[in-house]
Amino acid sequence: MAKLFRAVILGPPGSGKGTISERVASSFGLQHLSSGDFLRENIAAKTEAGVLAKTYIEKGALVPDHVMTRLMLPRLVEMTRHSWLLDGFPRTLAQAEALNSACELDVVISLNIPLETLKDRLRHRWIHPASGRVYNMRFNPPRVQGVDDISGEPLIQHEDDKPEALVARLRHYKDVAKPVIDLYRAKGILHMFSDTETDRIWPYVSSLLSAKIPTDLADAQRATTH
Ligand SMILES: Nc1nc2c(ncn2[C@@H]2O[C@H](COP(=O)(O)OP(=O)(O)OP(=O)(O)O)[C@@H](O)[C@H]2O)c(=O)[nH]1
Ligand SMILES: Nc1ccn([C@@H]2O[C@H](COP(=O)(O)OP(=O)(O)O)[C@@H](O)[C@H]2O)c(=O)n1
């Protein structure tokens, strides 16, 4: 069995983690696990962790580490036989240490996007809650404004994308992300990308992963996901 590949993508709200993760999933056959989407699934399903997490997310605050870890690690156990890309977790040093005790990472991608770019992107972000499909009125608009291309259901904007909640989230992100980035840099697995456009970052991410993911593994995984 080819060695599995484990990666994490870090970046502030609106940095393009989800956009790049989808491209990685379809190009390399890695499973994309978005902690934000997984949280919203748990909130919708009114699970114990979902009910608890909802109280923090509504304030634009971070969900406590033990709640996130208790939610994410069992999900990763279910994915033991897959290569995966984690998006939005770990977010803090405690979460990174919990993850590191559970598995070995091969690559950590860190997106470094200017604040004004983030604000502009999130102002125009629309989401289809049921599927997690993400649109942007400037970057990838839906065919019909306010309507999901696939289901025809209405698109929404996340409460915590509103400018007033966004400032709190961005400040939180900077405070908690630095030790996580430093940890992975010290491990020698951090790769930082800075730009204002995903389409300019993507070729670099793609060539990094092409060099890191064994070709037989990528071919095998593409075969299973298509
Ligand atoms: N204008 C523009 N918008 C982009 C670009 N890349 C992504 N977006 C849009 O910007 C918004 C944020 O992108 P996401 O992929 O959701 O970013 P994220 O890091 O996953 O965001 P969170 O889930 O909030 O952490 C979405 O509406 C994307 O469609 C880009 O290069 N230019
Ligand atoms: N590790 C994590 C991931 C998400 N979250 C919460 O879940 C919300 C939605 O996560 P998300 O990944 O969709 O959004 P971003 O905050 O990453 O832009 C975040 O704003 C946080 O409130 C968290 O507290 N801890």
XYZ file of C-alpha atoms in Angstrom, residues 51-149:
99
model
C -24.723 22.796 20.053
C -21.681 23.807 22.142
C -19.692 25.110 19.142
C -22.641 27.210 17.895
C -22.504 29.453 20.964
C -18.884 30.414 20.134
C -19.205 30.711 16.354
C -22.158 33.101 16.642
C -19.902 35.472 18.610
C -17.142 35.177 15.979
C -15.063 33.519 18.720
C -12.976 30.347 18.447
C -14.463 27.048 19.610
C -12.457 25.805 22.640
C -9.535 23.518 21.812
C -10.898 20.463 23.655
C -14.224 20.734 21.761
C -12.455 21.031 18.374
C -10.029 18.217 19.146
C -12.817 15.929 20.446
C -14.728 16.652 17.227
C -11.889 16.348 14.689
C -9.683 13.492 15.904
C -12.406 10.784 15.727
C -13.221 12.027 12.193
C -9.545 11.567 11.262
C -9.608 8.035 12.682
C -12.456 7.300 10.227
C -10.164 8.607 7.460
C -7.110 6.579 8.532
C -6.964 4.695 5.216
C -7.102 7.889 3.118
C -4.718 10.663 2.248
C -6.224 13.937 3.383
C -5.971 17.712 3.445
C -7.197 19.382 6.647
C -8.619 22.902 6.307
C -9.298 25.154 9.299
C -7.865 22.702 11.869
C -5.494 22.901 13.666
C -6.131 26.552 14.385
C -4.252 26.873 17.723
C -1.026 25.455 19.181
C -2.979 23.106 21.480
C -4.920 21.763 18.481
C -1.673 21.347 16.479
C -0.063 19.408 19.359
C -3.148 17.181 19.688
C -3.022 16.499 15.923
C 0.727 15.851 15.990
C 0.252 13.236 18.730
C -2.305 11.474 16.512
C -0.533 11.537 13.129
C 2.528 12.589 11.130
C 2.037 15.470 8.624
C 3.923 15.643 5.312
C 3.188 19.245 4.254
C 1.667 22.393 5.810
C 0.566 25.093 3.343
C 0.189 28.584 4.853
C -1.658 31.320 2.925
C -0.540 34.883 3.641
C -3.151 37.244 2.122
C -3.431 41.038 2.723
C -6.185 42.177 5.119
C -7.948 44.403 2.556
C -8.097 41.477 0.124
C -9.686 39.267 2.808
C -12.330 41.890 3.650
C -13.182 42.372 -0.018
C -13.457 38.627 -0.668
C -15.696 37.892 2.309
C -17.948 40.855 1.526
C -18.769 39.096 -1.770
C -18.809 35.484 -0.512
C -22.069 33.540 -0.847
C -22.463 29.960 0.316
C -24.899 27.089 -0.278
C -25.190 25.803 3.326
C -26.312 22.244 2.559
C -23.357 21.455 0.248
C -20.766 23.996 1.464
C -20.329 25.178 -2.155
C -18.679 28.603 -2.087
C -19.258 31.449 -4.567
C -17.936 34.976 -4.913
C -19.743 37.706 -6.855
C -16.351 38.874 -8.164
C -14.344 35.614 -8.461
C -16.733 32.729 -9.135
C -20.314 33.984 -9.272
C -23.306 31.622 -9.401
C -25.110 31.435 -12.755
C -28.144 33.079 -11.126
C -27.461 35.603 -8.337
C -28.339 34.200 -4.893
C -29.031 30.677 -6.209
C -26.848 27.526 -5.965
C -25.845 26.276 -9.451
